[in-house]
Coordinates of C-alpha atoms and ligand atoms in Angstrom, one line a residue:
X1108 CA 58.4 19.9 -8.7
X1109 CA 54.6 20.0 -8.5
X1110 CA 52.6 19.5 -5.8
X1111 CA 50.6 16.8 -7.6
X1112 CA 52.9 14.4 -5.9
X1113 CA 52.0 15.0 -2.4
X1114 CA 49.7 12.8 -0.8
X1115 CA 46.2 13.7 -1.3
X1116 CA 45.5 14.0 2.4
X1117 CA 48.7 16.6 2.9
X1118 CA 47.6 18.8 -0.5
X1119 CA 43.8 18.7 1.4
X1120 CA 45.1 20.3 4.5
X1121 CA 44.7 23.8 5.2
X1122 CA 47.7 25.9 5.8
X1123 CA 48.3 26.4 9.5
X1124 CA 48.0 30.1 11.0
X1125 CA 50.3 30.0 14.0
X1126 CA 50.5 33.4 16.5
X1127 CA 53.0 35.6 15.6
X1128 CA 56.2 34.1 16.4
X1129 CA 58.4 36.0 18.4
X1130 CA 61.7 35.9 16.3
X1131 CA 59.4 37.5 13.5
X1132 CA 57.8 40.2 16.0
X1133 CA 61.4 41.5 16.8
X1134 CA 62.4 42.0 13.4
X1135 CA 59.3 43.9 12.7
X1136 CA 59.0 45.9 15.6
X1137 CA 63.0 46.8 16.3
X1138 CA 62.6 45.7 19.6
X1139 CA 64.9 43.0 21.0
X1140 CA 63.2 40.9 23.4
X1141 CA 59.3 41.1 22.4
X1142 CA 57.1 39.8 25.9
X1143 CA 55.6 36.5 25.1
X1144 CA 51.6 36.4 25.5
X1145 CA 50.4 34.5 22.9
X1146 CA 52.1 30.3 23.4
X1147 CA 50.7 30.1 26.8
X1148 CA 54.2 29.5 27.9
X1149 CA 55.2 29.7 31.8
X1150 CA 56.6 33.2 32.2
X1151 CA 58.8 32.5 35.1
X1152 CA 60.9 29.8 33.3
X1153 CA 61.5 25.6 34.6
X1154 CA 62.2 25.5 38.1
X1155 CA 65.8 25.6 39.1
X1156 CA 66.1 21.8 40.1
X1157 CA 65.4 20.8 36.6
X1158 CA 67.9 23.8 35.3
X1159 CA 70.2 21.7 37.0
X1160 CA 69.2 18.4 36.3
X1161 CA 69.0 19.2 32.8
X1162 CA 72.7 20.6 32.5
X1163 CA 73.6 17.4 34.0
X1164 CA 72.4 15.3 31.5
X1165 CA 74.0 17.5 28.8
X1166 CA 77.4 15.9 29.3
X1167 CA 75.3 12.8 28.8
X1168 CA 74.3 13.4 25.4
X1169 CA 76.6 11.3 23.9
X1170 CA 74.5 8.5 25.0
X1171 CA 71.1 7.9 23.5
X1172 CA 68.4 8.3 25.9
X1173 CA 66.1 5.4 27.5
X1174 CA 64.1 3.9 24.7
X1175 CA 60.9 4.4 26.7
X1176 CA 62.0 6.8 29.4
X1177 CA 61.4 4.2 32.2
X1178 CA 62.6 6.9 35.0
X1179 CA 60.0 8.9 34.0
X1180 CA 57.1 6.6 33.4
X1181 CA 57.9 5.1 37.2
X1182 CA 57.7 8.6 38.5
X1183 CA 54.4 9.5 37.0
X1184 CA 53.0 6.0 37.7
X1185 CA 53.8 7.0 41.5
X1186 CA 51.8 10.5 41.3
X1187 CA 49.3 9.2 39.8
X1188 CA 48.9 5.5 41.3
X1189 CA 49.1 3.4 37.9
X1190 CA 51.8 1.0 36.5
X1191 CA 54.5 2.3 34.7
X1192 CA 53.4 0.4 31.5
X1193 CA 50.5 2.7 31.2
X1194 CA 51.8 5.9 30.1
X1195 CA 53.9 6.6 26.6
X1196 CA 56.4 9.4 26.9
X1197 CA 56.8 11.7 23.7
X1198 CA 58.3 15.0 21.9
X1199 CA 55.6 17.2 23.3
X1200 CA 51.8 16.3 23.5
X1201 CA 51.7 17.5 19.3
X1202 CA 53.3 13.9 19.1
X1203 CA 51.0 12.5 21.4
X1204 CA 47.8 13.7 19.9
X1205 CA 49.9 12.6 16.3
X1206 CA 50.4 8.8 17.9
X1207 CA 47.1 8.6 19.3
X1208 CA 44.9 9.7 15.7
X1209 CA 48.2 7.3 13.9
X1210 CA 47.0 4.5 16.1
X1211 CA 43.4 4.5 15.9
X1212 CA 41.4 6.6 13.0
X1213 CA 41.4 4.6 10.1
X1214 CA 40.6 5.8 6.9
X1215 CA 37.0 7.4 6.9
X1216 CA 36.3 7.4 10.2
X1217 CA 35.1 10.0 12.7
X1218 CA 36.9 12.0 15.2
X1219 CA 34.4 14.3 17.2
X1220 CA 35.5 17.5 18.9
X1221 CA 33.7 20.9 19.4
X1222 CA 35.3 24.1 18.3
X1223 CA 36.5 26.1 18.7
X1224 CA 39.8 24.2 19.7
X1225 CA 43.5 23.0 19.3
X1226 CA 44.1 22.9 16.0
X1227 CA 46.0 20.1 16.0
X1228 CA 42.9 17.3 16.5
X1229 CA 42.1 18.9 12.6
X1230 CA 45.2 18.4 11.3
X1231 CA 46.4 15.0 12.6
X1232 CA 42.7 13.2 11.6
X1233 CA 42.8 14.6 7.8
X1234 CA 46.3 13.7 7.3
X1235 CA 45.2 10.3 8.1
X1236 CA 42.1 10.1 5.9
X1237 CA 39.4 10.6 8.6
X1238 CA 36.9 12.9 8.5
X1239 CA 37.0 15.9 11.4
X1240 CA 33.4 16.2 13.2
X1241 CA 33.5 20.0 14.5
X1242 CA 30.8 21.0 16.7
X1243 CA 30.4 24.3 17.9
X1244 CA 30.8 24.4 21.6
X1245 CA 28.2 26.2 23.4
X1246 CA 27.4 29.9 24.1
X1247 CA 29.4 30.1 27.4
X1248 CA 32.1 28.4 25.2
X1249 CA 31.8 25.0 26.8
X1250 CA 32.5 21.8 24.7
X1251 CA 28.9 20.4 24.1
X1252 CA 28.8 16.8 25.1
X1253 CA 25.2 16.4 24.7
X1254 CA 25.5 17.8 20.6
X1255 CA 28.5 15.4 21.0
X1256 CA 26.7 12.5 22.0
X1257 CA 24.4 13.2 19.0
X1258 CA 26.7 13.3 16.4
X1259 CA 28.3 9.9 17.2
X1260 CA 27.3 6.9 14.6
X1261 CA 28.5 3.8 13.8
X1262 CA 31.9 5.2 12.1
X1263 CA 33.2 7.5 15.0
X1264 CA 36.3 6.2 17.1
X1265 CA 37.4 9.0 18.7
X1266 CA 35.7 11.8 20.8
X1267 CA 38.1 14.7 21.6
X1268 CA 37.5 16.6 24.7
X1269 CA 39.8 19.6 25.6
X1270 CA 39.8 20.2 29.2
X1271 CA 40.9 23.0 29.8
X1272 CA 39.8 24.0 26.6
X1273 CA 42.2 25.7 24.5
X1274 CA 41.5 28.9 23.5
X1275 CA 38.5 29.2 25.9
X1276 CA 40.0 28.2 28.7
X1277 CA 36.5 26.5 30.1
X1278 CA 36.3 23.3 31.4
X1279 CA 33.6 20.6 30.9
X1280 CA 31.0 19.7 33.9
X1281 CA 32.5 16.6 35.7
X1282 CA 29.2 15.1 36.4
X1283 CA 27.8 15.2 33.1
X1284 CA 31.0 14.2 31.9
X1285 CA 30.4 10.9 33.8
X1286 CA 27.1 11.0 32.7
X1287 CA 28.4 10.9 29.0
X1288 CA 30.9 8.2 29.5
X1289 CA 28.9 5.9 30.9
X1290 CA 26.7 6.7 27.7
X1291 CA 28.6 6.2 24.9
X1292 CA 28.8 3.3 22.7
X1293 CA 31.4 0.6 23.0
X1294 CA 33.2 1.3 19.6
X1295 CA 34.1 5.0 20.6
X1296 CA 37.2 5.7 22.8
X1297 CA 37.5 9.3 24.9
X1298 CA 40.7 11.4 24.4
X1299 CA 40.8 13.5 27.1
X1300 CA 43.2 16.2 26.0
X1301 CA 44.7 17.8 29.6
X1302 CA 47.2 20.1 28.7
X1303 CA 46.2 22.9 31.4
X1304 CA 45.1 20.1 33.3
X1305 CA 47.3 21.1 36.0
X1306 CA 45.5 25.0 36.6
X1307 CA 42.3 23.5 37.6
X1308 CA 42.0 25.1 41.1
X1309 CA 38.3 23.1 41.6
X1310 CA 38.6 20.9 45.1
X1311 CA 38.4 17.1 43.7
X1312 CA 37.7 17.7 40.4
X1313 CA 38.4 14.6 38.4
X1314 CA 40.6 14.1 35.4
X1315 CA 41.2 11.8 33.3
X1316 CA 43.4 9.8 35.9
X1317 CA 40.2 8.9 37.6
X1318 CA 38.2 8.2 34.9
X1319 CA 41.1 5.6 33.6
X1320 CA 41.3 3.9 37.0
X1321 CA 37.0 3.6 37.2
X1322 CA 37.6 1.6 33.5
X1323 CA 36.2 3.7 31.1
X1324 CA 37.9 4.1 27.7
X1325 CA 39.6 6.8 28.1
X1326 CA 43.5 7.9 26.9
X1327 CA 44.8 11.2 28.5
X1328 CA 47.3 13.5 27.2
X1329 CA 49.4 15.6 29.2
X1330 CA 52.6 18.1 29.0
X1331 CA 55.0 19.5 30.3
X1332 CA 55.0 22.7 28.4
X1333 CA 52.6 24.7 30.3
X1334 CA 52.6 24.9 34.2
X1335 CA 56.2 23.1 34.5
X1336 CA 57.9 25.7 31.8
X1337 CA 59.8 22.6 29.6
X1338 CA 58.0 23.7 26.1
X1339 CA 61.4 24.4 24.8
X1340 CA 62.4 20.6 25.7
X1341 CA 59.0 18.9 24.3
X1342 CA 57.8 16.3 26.4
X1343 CA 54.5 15.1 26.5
X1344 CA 52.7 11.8 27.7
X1345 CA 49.5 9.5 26.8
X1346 CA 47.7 8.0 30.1
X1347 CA 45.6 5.1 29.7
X1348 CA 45.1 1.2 30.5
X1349 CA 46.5 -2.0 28.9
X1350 CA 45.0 -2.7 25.3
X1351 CA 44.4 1.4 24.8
X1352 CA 47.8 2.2 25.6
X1353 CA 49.8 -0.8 23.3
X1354 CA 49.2 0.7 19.8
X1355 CA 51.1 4.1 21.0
X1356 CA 54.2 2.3 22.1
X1357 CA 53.8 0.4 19.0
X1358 CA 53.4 3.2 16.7
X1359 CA 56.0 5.9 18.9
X1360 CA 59.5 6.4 17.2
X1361 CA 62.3 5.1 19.4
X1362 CA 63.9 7.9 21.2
X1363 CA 60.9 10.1 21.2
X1364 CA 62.2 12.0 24.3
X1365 CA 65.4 13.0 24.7
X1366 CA 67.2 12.5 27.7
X1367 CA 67.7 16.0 28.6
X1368 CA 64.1 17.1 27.8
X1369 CA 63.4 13.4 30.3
X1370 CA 65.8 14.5 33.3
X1371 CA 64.1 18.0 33.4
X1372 CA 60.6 16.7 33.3
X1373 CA 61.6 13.9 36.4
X1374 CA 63.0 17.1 38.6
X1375 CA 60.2 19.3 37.6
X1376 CA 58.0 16.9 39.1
X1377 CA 59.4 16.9 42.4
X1378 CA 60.0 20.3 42.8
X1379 CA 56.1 20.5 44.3
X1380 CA 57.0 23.9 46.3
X1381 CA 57.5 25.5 42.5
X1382 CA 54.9 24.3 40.7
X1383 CA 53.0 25.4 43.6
X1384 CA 54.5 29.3 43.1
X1385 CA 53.8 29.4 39.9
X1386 CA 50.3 28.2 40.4
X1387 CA 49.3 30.8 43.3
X1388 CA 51.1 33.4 40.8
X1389 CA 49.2 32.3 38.0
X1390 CA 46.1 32.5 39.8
X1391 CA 47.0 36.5 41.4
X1392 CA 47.8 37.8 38.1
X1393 CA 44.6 35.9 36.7
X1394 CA 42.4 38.1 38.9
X1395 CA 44.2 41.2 38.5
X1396 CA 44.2 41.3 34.7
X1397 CA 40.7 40.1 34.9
X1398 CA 39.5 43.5 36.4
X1399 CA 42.2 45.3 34.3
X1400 CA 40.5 43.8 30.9
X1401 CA 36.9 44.4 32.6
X1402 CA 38.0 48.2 33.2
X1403 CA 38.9 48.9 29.4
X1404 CA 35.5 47.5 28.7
X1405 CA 36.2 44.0 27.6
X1406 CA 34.0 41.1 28.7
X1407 CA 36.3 38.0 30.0
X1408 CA 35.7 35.3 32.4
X1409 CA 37.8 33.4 35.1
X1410 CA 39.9 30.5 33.0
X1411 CA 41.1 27.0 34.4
X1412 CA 44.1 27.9 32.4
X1413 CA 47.1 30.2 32.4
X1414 CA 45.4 32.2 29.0
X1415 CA 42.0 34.1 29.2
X1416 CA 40.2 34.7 26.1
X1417 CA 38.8 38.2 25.9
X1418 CA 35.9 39.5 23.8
X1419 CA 38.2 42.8 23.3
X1420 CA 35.1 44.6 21.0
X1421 CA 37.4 45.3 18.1
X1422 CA 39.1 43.5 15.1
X1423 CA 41.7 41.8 17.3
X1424 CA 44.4 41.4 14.0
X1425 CA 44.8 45.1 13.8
X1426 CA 45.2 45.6 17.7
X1427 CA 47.5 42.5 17.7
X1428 CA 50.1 44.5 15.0
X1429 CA 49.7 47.0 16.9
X1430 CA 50.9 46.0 20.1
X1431 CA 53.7 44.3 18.1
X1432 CA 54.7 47.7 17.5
X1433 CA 55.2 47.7 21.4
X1434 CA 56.6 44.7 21.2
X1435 CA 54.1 42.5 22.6
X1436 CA 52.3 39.5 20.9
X1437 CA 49.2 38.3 21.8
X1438 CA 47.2 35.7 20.2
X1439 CA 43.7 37.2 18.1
X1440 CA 41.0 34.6 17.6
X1441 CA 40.4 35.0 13.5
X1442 CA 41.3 32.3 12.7
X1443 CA 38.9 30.3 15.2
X1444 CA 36.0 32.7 13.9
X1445 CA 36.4 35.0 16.6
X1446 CA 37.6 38.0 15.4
X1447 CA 36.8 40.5 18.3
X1448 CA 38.3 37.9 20.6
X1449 CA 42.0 37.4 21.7
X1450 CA 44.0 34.7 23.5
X1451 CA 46.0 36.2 26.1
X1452 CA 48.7 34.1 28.1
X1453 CA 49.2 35.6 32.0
X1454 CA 52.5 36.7 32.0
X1455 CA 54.7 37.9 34.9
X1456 CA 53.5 40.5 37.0
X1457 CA 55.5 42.8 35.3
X1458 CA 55.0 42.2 31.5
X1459 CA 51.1 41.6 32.6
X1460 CA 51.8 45.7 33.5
X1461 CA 53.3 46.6 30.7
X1462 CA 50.4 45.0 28.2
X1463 CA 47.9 46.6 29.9
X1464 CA 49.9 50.3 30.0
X1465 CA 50.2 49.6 26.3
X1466 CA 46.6 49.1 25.6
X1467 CA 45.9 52.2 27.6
X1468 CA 48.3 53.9 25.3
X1469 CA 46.6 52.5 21.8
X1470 CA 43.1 53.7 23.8
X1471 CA 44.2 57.1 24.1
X1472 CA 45.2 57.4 20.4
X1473 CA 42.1 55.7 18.7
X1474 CA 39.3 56.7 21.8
X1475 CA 36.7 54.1 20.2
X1476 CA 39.1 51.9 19.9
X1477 CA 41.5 50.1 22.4
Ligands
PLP2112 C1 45.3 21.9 24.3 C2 46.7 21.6 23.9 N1 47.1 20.4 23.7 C3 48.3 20.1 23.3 C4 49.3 21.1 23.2 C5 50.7 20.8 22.7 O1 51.6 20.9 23.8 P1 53.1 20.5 23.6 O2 53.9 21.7 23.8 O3 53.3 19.5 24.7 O4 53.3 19.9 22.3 C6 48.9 22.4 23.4 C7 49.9 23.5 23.2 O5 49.6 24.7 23.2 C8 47.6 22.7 23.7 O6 47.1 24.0 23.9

């Protein structure tokens, strides 16, 4: 069969270049259980209460699950202070960021994001005949709202600001992004994209909760991939008020969220001394691999994430296969047009060891070269 019978807008897409996957790194390097650094996964696993919660609702599984997962949109309404009917619950925030562009780019239209970024925002707008608007972000790797602001005409709908950016891990200004809200036009809605929302350690920084609840246009996506360790279950959620929200519960499959990915995500919320662990760990290791990176001369900068992207002063590819060899993946920047740069997720205290032990060992066998 030929591929003349795709749709247009799937032939036009470029092949996606995931990191190495880690089922593939153990057959190539031998090595049985490769350390994880390059999915920005939580290395210390879901917290107990939803282990449990989850292995209750496995004998459940005979029974679909809540068409809208009501449980869990009442318990986030409560956290956040906003009506259950204003979040939509899906299979990871890839399906949110796929309902979102699904309910709102028609054909033609602009979607605005600097890069570089998620891939995904790419992706989900040519595959529904809009045109991607990629602006580089700035030197200090911030998304550029001003440049943004500039390149919004009459046929943009979205603007697509990842805060906590992925892979930079930097995080926009809040005050000038009020001052860019309340300066766009009244045809362009704000995705705020928050999937590392949760790492932000700034006092009283807003997010996209606030700006909802002030009124401006704004639909939030968050997860429960990263800082509550569910991305094997794929949940995700869309935040936003009345008319903004309604075309994703129109446009969401039925059963989006399974009920066993829903029960953990419920007791992963409430498990507040965890999330807590993991976030003071997070932040410890942060600092210590910091000045580990800075001491095998590689320039890095403090993250609002649980990744830190590293100027490592090399071709990043070859030292990623090589540490595979060690088995341990990390993610190089290539593909983003950074190809000195890596993405490197914080992992325990002990694989964080082990990485950096390994790039001493690479250093000592190619001395120009980490
Ligand atoms: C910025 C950003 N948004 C969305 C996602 C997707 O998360 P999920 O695992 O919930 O699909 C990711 C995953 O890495 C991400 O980095």
């Amino acid at each position: 069969m030929s591929e003349d019978l795709w749709r247009d807008s799937v032939r036009n897409l470029d092949p996606y270049i995931p990191g190495q996957a880690a089922m593939e790194a153990e057959q190539q390097s031998k090595i049985k259980e490769v350390i994880r650094l390059a999915t920005n996964e939580n290395p210390h696993g879901p917290s107990q209460k939803a282990i449990t919660s989850m292995q209750n609702a496995v004998l459940e599984s005979h029974y679909y699950p809540d068409l809208t997962c009501l449980a869990l949109r009442n318990k986030l309404g409560k956290l956040h202070g906003m009506d259950p009917e204003n979040y939509v619950i899906a299979n990871g925030a890839d399906n949110i960021i796929n309902l979102v562009i699904a309910s709102y780019v028609n054909q033609g239209e602009e979607v605005v994001y600097c890069t570089p970024t998620f891939s995904e925002y790419n992706k989900n707008t040519l595959l529904v005949g809009g045109i991607p608007v990629e602006i580089p972000t700035t030197l200090d790797h911030k998304f550029d709202l001003e440049a943004i602001l500039d390149a919004i005409n009459e046929t943009t709908k979205l603007v697509i600001i990842c805060n906590p950016n992925n892979p930079t891990g930097t995080i926009v200004d809040e005050k000038e992004l009020r001052t860019f809200l309340s300066r766009l036009p009244k045809h362009v809605i704000v995705v705020l994209d928050e999937a590392y929302g949760e790492f932000i350690a700034i006092p009283n920084y807003s997010t996209g909760v606030e700006y909802i609840q002030e009124g401006y246009p704004v639909i939030t996506i968050r997860t429960f991939s990263k800082l509550f360790g569910l991305a094997g279950m794929r949940v995700g959620y869309a935040m936003a008020k009345g008319e903004l929200i309604r075309p994703l519960q129109m446009v969401r499959e039925p059963f989006a969220c399974n009920r066993v990915a829903e029960a953990g995500a419920i007791a992963s919320l409430e498990d507040v001394e965890y999330t807590e662990k993991v976030l003071a760990e997070n932040r410890t290791e942060m600092v210590k691999m910091i000045k580990e990176f800075r001491s095998l001369g590689f320039s890095v900068e403090e993250t609002h994430t649980n990744f830190l992207f590293i100027d490592m002063k090399q071709d990043t590819s070859k030292l990623a296969q090589k540490l595979c060899q060690k088995g341990l993946i990390i993610r190089p920047c290539a593909a983003w047009g950074f190809p000195t740069f890596a993405r490197i997720s914080i992992g325990s205290e002990v694989n964080n060891q082990k990485l950096i032990k390994a790039l001493q060992e690479i250093s000592s066998q190619t001395p120009n070269h980490v």
